Short mmCIF file of C-alpha atoms and ligand atoms in Angstrom, two decimals:
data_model
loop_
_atom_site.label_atom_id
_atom_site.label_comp_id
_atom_site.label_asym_id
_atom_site.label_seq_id
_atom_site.Cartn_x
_atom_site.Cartn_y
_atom_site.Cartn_z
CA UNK J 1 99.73 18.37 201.97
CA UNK J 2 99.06 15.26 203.83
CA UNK J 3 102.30 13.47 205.54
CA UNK J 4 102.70 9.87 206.40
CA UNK J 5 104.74 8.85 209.53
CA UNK J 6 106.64 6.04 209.93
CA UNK J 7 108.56 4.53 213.00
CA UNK J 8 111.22 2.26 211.70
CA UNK J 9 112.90 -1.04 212.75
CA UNK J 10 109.56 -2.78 212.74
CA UNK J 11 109.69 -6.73 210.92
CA UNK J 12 106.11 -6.55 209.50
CA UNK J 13 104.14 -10.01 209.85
CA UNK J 14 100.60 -11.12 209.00
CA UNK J 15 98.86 -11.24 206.02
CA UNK J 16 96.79 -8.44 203.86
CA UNK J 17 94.55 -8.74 200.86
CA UNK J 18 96.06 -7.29 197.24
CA UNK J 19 93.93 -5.60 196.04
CA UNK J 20 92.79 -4.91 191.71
CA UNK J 21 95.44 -3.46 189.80
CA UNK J 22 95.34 0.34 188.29
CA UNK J 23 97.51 -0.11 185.17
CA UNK J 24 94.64 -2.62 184.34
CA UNK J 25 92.02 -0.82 185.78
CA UNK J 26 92.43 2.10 183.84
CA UNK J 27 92.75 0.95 180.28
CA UNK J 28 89.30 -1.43 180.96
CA UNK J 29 87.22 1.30 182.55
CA UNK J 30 88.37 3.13 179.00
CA UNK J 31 86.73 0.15 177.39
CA UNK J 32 83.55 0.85 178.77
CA UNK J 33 83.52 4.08 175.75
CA UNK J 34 83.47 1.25 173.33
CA UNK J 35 79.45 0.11 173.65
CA UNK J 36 76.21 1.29 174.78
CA UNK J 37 75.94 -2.01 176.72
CA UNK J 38 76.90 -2.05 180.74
CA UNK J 39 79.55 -3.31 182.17
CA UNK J 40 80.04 -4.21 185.48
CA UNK J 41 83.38 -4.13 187.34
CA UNK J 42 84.48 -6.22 190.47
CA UNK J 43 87.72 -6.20 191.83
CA UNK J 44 88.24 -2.45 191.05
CA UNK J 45 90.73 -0.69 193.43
CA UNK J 46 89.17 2.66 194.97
CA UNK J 47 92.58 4.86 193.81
CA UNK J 48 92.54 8.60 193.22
CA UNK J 49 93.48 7.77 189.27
CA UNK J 50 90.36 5.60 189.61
CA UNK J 51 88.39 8.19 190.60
CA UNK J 52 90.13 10.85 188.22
CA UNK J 53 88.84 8.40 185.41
CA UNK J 54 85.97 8.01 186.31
CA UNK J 55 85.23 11.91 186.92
CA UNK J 56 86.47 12.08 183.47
CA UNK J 57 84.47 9.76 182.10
CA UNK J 58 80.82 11.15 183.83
CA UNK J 59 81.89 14.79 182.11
CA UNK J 60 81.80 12.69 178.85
CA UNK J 61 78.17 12.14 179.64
CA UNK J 62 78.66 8.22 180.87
CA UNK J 63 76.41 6.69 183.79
CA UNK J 64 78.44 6.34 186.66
CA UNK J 65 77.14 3.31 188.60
CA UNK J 66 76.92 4.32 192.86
CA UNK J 67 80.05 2.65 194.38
CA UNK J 68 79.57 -0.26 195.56
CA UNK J 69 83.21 -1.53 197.54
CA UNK J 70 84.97 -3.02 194.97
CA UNK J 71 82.22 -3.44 192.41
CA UNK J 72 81.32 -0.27 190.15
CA UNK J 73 79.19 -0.35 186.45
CA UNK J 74 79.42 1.99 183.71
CA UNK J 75 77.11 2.52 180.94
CA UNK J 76 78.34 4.71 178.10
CA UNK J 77 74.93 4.52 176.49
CA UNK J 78 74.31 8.78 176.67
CA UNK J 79 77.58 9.79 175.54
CA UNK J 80 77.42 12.90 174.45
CA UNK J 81 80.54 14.98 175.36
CA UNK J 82 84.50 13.48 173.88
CA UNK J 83 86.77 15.83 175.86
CA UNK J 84 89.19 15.30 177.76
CA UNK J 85 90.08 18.57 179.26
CA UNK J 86 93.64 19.62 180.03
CA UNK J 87 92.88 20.24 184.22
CA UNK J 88 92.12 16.31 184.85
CA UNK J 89 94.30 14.87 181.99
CA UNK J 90 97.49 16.50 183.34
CA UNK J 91 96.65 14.86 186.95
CA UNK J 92 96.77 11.79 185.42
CA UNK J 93 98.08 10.65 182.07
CA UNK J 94 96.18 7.74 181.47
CA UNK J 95 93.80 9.41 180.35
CA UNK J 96 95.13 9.51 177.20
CA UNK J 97 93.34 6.39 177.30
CA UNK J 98 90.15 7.58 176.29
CA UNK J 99 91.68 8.74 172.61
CA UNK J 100 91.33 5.30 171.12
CA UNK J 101 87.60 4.27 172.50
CA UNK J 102 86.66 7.80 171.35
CA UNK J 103 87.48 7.40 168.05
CA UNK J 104 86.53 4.17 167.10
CA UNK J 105 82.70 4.62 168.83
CA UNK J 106 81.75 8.37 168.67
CA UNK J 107 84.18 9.06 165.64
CA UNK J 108 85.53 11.84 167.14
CA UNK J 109 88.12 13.40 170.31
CA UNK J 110 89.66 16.25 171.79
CA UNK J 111 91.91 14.41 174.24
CA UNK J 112 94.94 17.28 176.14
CA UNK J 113 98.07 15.88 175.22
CA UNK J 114 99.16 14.51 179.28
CA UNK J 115 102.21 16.74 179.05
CA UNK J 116 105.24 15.05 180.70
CA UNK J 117 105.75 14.43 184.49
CA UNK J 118 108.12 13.42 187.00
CA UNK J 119 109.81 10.40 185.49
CA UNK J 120 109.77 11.42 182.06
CA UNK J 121 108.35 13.27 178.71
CA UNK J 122 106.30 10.25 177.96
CA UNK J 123 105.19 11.28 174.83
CA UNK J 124 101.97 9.70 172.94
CA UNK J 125 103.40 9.96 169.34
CA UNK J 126 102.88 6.51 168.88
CA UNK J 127 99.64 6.00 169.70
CA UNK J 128 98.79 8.83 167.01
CA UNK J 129 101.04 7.20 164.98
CA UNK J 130 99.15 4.19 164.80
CA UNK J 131 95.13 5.96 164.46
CA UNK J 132 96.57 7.95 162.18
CA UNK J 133 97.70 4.31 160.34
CA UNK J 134 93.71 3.25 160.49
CA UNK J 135 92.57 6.06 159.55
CA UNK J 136 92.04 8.65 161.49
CA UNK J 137 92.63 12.40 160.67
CA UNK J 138 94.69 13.81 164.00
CA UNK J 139 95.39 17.76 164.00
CA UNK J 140 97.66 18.68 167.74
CA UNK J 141 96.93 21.94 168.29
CA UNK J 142 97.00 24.28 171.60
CA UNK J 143 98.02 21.14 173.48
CA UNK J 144 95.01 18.98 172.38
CA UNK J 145 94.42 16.06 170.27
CA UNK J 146 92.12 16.72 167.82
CA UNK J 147 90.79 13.23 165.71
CA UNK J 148 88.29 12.21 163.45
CA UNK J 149 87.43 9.14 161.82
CA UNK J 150 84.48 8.33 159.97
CA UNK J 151 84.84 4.72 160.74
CA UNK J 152 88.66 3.44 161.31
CA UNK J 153 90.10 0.99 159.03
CA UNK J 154 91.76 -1.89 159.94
CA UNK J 155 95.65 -1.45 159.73
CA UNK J 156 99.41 -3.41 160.25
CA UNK J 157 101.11 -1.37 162.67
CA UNK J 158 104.68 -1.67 164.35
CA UNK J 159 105.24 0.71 167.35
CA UNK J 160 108.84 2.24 167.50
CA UNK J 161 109.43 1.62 171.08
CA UNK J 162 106.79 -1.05 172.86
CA UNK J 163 104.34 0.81 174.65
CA UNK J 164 102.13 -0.08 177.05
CA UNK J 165 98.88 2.14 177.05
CA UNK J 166 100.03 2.74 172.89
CA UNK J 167 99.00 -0.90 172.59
CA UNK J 168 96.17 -0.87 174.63
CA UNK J 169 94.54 2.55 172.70
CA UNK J 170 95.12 0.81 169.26
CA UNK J 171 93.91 -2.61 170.50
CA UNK J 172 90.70 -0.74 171.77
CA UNK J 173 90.31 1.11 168.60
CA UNK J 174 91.00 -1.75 166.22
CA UNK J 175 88.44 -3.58 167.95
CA UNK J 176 85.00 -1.70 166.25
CA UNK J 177 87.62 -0.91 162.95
CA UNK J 178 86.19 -2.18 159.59
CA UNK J 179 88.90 -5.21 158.93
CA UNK J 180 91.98 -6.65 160.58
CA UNK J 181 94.46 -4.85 162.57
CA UNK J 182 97.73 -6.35 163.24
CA UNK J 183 99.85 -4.45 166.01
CA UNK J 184 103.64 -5.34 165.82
CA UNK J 185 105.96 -4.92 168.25
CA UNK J 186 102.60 -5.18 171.03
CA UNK J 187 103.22 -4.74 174.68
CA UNK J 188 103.21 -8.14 176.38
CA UNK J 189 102.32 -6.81 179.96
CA UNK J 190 99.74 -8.73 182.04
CA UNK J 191 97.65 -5.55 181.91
CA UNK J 192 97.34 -5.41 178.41
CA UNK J 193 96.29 -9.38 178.55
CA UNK J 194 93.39 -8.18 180.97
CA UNK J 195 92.34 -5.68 178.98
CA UNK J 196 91.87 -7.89 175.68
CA UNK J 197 90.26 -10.29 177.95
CA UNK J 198 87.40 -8.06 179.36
CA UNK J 199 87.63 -6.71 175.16
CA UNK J 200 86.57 -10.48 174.07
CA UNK J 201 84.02 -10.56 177.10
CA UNK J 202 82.39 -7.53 175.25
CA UNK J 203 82.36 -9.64 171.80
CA UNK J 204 85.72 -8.05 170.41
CA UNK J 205 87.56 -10.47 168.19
CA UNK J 206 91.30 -10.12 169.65
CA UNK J 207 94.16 -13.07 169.82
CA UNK J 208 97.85 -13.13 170.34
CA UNK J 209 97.44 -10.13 174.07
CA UNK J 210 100.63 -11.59 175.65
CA UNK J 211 102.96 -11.77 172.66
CA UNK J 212 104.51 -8.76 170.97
CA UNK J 213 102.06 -9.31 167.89
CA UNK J 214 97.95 -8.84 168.72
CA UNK J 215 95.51 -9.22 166.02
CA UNK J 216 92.16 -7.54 166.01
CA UNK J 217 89.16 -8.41 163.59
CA UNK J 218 86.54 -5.17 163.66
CA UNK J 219 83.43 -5.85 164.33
CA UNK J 220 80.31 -3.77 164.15
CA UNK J 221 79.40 -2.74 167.48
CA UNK J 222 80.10 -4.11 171.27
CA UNK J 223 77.93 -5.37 173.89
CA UNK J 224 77.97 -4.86 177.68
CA UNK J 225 79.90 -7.58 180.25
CA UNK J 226 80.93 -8.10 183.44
CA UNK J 227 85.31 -8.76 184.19
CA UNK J 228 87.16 -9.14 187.67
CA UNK J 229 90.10 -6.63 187.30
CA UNK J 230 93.69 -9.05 187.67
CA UNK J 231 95.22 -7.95 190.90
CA UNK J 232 97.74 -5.94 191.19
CA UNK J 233 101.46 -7.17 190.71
CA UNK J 234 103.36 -4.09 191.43
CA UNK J 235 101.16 -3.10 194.73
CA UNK J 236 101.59 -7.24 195.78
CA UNK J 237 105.89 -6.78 194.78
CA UNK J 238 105.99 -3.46 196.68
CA UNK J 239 104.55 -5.36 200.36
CA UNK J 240 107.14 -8.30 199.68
CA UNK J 241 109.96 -5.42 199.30
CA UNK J 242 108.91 -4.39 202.68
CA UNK J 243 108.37 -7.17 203.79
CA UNK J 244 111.79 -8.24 202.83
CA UNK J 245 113.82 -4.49 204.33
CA UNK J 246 112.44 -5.26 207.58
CA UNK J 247 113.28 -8.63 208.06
CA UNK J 248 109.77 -9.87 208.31
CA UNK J 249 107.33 -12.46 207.49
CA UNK J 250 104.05 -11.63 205.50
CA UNK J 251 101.31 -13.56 203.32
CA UNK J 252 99.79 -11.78 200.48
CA UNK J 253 95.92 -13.06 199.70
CA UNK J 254 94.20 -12.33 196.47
CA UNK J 255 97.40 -12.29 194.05
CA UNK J 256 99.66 -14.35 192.01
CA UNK J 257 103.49 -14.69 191.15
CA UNK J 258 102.09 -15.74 187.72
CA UNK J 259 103.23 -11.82 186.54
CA UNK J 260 106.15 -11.33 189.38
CA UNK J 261 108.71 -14.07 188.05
CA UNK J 262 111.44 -11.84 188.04
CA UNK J 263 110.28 -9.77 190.89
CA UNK J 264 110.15 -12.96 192.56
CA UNK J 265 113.66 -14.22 191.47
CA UNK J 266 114.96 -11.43 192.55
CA UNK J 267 113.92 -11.46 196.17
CA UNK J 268 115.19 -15.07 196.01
CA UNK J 269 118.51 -13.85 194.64
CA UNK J 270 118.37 -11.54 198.02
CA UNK J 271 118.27 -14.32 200.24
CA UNK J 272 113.91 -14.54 200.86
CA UNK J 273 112.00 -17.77 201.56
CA UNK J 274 108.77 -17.29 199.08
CA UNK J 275 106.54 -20.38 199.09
CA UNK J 276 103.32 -19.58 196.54
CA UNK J 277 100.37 -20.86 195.88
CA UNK J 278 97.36 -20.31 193.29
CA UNK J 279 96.32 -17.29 194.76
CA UNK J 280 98.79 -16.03 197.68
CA UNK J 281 102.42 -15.32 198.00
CA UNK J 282 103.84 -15.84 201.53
CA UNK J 283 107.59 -14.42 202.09
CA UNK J 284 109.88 -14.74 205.17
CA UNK J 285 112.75 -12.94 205.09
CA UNK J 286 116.35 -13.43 205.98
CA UNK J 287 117.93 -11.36 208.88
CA UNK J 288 119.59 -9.48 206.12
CA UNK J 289 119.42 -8.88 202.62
CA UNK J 290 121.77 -9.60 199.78
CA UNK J 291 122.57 -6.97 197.40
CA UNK J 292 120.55 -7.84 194.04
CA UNK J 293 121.54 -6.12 190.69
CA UNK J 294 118.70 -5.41 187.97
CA UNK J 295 117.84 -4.02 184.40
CA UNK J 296 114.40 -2.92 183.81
CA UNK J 297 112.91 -3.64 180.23
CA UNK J 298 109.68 -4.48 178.93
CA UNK J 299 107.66 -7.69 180.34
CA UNK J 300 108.25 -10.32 180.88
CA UNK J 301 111.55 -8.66 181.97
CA UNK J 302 111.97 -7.20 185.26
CA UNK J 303 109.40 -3.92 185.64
CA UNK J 304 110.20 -0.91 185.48
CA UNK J 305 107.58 0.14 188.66
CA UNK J 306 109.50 -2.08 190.55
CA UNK J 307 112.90 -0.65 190.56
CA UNK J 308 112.64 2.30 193.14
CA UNK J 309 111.71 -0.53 195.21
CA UNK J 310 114.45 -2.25 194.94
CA UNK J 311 116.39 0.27 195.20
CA UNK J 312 115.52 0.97 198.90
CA UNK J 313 115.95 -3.06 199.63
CA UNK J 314 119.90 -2.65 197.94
CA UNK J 315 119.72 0.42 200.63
CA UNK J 316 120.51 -2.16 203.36
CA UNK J 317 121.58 -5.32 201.92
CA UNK J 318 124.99 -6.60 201.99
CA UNK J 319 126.63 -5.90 199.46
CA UNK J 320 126.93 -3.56 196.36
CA UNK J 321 124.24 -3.38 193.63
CA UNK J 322 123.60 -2.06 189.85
CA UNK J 323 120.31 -0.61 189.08
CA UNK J 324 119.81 -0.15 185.37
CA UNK J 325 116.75 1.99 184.33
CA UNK J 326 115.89 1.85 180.25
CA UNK J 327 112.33 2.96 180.17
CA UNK J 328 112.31 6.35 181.40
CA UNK J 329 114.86 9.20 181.33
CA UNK J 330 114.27 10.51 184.86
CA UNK J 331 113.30 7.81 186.80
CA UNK J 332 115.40 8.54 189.82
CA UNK J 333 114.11 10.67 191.61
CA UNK J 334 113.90 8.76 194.75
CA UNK J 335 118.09 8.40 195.15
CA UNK J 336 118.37 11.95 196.82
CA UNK J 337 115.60 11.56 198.81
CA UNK J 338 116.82 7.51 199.93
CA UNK J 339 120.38 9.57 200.69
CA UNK J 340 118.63 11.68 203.17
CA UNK J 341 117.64 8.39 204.99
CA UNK J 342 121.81 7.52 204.79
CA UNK J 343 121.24 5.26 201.62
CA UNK J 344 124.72 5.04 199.62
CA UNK J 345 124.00 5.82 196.13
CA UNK J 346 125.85 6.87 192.95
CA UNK J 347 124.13 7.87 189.85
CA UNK J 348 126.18 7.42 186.53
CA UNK J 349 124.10 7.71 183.09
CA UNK J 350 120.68 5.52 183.44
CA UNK J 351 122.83 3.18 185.86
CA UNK J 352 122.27 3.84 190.14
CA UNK J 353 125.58 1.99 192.47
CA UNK J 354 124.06 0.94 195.26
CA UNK J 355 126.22 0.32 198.57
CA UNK J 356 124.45 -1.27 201.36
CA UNK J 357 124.72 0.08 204.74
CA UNK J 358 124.07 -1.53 207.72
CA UNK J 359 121.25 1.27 209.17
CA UNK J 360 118.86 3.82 207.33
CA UNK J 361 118.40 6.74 209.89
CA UNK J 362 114.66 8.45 209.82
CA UNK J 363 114.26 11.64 208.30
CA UNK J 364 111.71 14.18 206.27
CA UNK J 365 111.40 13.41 202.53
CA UNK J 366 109.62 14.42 199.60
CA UNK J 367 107.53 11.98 196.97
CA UNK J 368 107.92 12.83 193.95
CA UNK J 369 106.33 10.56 192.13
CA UNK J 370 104.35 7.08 192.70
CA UNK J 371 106.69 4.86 193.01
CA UNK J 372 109.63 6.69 194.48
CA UNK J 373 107.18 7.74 197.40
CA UNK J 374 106.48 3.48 197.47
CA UNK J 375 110.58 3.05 197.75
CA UNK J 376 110.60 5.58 200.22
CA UNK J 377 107.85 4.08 203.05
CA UNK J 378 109.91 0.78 202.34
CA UNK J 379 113.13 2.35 202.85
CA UNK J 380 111.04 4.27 205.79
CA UNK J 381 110.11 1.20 207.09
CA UNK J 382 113.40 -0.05 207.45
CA UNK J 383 114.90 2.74 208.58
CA UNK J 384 115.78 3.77 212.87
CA UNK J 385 114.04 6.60 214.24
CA UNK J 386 110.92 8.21 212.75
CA UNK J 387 111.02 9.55 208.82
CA UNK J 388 108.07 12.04 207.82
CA UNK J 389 107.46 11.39 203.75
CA UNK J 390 105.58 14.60 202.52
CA UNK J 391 103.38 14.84 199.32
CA UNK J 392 102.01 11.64 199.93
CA UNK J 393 98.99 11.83 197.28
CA UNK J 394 101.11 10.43 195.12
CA UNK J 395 101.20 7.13 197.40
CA UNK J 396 97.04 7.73 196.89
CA UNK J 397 97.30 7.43 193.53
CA UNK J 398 98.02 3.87 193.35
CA UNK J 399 97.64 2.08 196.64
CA UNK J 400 94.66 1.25 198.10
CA UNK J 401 94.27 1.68 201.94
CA UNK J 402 97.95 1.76 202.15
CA UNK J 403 97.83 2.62 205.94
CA UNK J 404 95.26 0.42 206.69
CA UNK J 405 97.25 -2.43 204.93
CA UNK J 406 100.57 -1.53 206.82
CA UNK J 407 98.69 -1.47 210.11
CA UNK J 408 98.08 -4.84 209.54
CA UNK J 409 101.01 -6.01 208.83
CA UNK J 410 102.29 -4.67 212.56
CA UNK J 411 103.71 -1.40 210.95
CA UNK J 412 103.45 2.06 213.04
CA UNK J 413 102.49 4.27 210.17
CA UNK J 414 99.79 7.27 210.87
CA UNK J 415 98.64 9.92 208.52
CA UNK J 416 99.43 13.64 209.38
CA UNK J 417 97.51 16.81 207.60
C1 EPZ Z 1 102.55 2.34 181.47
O1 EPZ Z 1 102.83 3.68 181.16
C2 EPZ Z 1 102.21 2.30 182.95
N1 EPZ Z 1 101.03 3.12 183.21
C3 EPZ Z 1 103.41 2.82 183.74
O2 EPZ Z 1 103.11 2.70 185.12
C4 EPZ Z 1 104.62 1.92 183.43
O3 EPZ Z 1 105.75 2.43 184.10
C5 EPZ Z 1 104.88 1.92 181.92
O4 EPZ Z 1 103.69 1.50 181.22
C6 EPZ Z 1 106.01 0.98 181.52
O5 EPZ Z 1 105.71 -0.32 181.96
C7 EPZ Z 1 99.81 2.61 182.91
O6 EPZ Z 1 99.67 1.49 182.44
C8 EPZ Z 1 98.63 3.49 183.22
P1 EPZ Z 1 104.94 3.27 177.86
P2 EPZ Z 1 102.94 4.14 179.61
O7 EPZ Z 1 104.11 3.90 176.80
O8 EPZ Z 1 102.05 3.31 178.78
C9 EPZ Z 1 108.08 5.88 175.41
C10 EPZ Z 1 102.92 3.43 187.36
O9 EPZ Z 1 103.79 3.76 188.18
N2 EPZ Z 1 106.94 6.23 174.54
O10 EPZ Z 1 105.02 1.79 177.92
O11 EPZ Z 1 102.78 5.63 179.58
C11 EPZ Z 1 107.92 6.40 176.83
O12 EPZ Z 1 108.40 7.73 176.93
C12 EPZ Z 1 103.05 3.90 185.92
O13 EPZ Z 1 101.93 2.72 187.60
C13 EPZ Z 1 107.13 7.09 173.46
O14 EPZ Z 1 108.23 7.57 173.22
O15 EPZ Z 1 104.44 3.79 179.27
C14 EPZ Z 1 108.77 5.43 177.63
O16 EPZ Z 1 110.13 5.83 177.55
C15 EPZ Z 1 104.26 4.81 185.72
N3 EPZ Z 1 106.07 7.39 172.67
C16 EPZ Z 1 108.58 4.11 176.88
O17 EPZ Z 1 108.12 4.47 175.57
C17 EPZ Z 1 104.81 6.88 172.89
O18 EPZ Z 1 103.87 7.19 172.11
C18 EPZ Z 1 107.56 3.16 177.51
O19 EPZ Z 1 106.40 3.92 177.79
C19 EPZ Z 1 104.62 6.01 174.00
C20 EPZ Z 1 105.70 5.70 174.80
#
């Protein structure tokens, strides 16, 4: 299992380039199900869930494009093959993703149900909630997804709980349904905005991605396009967290605070200097931190994949801070490993106290999943000494070059097998 080794007490300074984001990624290389035009991807971050996908997506019988940096094309033309079998879906859940684009093109899919992971169940009830809504005759049986549809009819649905990739399946699907779809209750991430973007770039008839209410009108078929993937906000909010626990100065190129208003706030609240422009962020931190308290919820609130972050920047601010999680169940499973590292942390309910000490000492920890192993390099980072964070394909998972980037922001951070 590969390790990643960090030497503390560094202030990281420069600047790095943010690179395309994966929770848009993912959903939009989906898309690509939906026509037998091409489409051609830039800004596309090389992450192992990007490359899970796109394995996934070749054993569906779709042209893989070679891989050209950032720039990959996809052309869906010869599919032949809609499974999604259980030994890549339960690597990575998004591909759950594929259900919707299935359906509505090929008429048919045997998706594995993702199963649950670290942070949670994360069931997909409502996504077959809302196929079954337009149409679509859904059997779950020996952990698959089994749906049909002839074609899909257009449908008004209202999720139970916003959902993020729920949204983006039904948008996909309503998109080549016969009539208008109205989803209620719609995810308002940036993410799902980029998807219905590169979704009208293909000649899909969507309005209202942003708002909690999207409306789709069918239309026969889809043609091919080409769409820059948004960057990513929760890779660019994770280098100004480290950034900010080490006292240091960086510049972020190739990303916006557009989508990190509260991430941004927040870090203000702490006591950072961010001055932003169109397309950087550039944060100088104080010598210490204040302690910030935070509620995740839904966007535009404060994000969810952001608060293991934060918690290792309340880790050694001044102060005491409340951390309220109410997305997912179990998503603290970074607090032991942060009081291993001499973080002061009580866990009551869904809320985490967080004390602020005045030093994090280095130690061996675990990742468990990708964004507690994110909270621990920054809490790493910050720490004295040398800490050793094992399991570290989950980092893989969703940040590009992450060595690479923290090299160049003056960090001493090597790889071990
Ligand atoms: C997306 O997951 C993101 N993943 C997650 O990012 C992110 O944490 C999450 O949205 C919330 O913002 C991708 O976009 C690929 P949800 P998703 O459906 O869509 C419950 C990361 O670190 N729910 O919005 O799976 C669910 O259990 C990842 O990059 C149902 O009950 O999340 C959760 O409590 C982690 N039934 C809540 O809704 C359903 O059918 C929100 O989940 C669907 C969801």
């Amino acid at each position: 299992m590969d390790k990643l080794a960090i030497q503390g007490g560094v202030a990281l300074s420069g600047e790095i380039a943010v690179s395309g984001a994966k929770n848009a990624a993912l959903p939009i290389l989906c898309a690509a199900l939906l026509t037998t035009g091409t489409l051609e991807f830039s800004n596309l971050p090389r992450l192992r869930d990007v490359a899970t996908l796109l394995k996934l997506l070749a054993q569906m019988g779709v042209r893989i494009g070679a891989e050209e940096g950032d720039r990959q094309t996809l052309d869906a033309s010869g599919l032949n093959n809609p499974i999604a079998p259980y030994d890549l879906v339960k690597t990575m859940r998004a591909s759950i993703l594929v259900l919707g684009p299935l359906l509505a093109r090929h008429g048919e899919a045997k998706v594995s149900l993702p199963g649950g992971c670290a942070i949670g169940a994360r069931p997909v009830d409502q996504h077959i909630k809302g196929l079954q809504a337009m149409g679509a005759e859904i059997a779950v049986e020996q952990g698959y997804i089994h749906a049909r549809a002839k074609r899909l009819k257009g449908a008004r649905i209202c999720t139970d709980m916003v959902t993020v990739t729920g949204t983006e399946n039904l948008m996909m699907a309503a998109s080549l349904a016969e009539g208008e779809t109205i989803i209620e209750n719609a995810a308002r991430e940036p993410e799902v905005v980029d998807l219905a973007n590169c979704l009208v770039s293909m000649g899909a008839r969507v309005s209202g991605a942003g708002t909690d209410i999207i409306r789709v009108q069918g239309v026969e078929k889809l043609r091919g396009a080409a769409h820059a993937i948004m960057p990513d906000r929760i890779e660019t909010g994770t280098y100004l967290c480290a950034a900010a626990a080490t006292g240091g100065k960086v510049r972020l190129l190739n990303t916006s605070a557009a989508y990190l208003d509260t991430v941004v706030d927040k870090l203000m609240d702490a006591g950072c200097d961010i001055r932003l422009t169109r397309d950087s962020i550039t944060l100088n931190a104080p010598p210490r931190l204040k302690s910030v308290s935070l509620r995740t919820a839904p966007y535009p609130a404060f994000p969810t994949d952001m608060q293991a972050q934060f918690m290792a920047i309340n880790a050694v601010a001044d102060g005491v801070a409340t951390i309220r999680e109410t997305i997912f169940e179990n998503r603290f499973m970074h607090v032991a490993e942060l009081q291993r590292l001499g973080a002061d942390i009580q866990i009551e309910g869904n809320n985490a106290i967080v004390r602020g000490v005045a030093n994090l000492q280095g130690a061996t920890v675990m990742a468990t999943d990708l964004r507690a192993s994110a909270s621990l390099v920054v809490a790493a980072l910050a720490a004295q000494g040398e800490t050793v964070i094992d399991r570290i394909y989950h980092l893989d998972r969703g940040y590009e070059n992450m060595e690479a980037k923290l090299a160049n922001l003056g960090a001493k951070a090597r790889r071990q097998a």
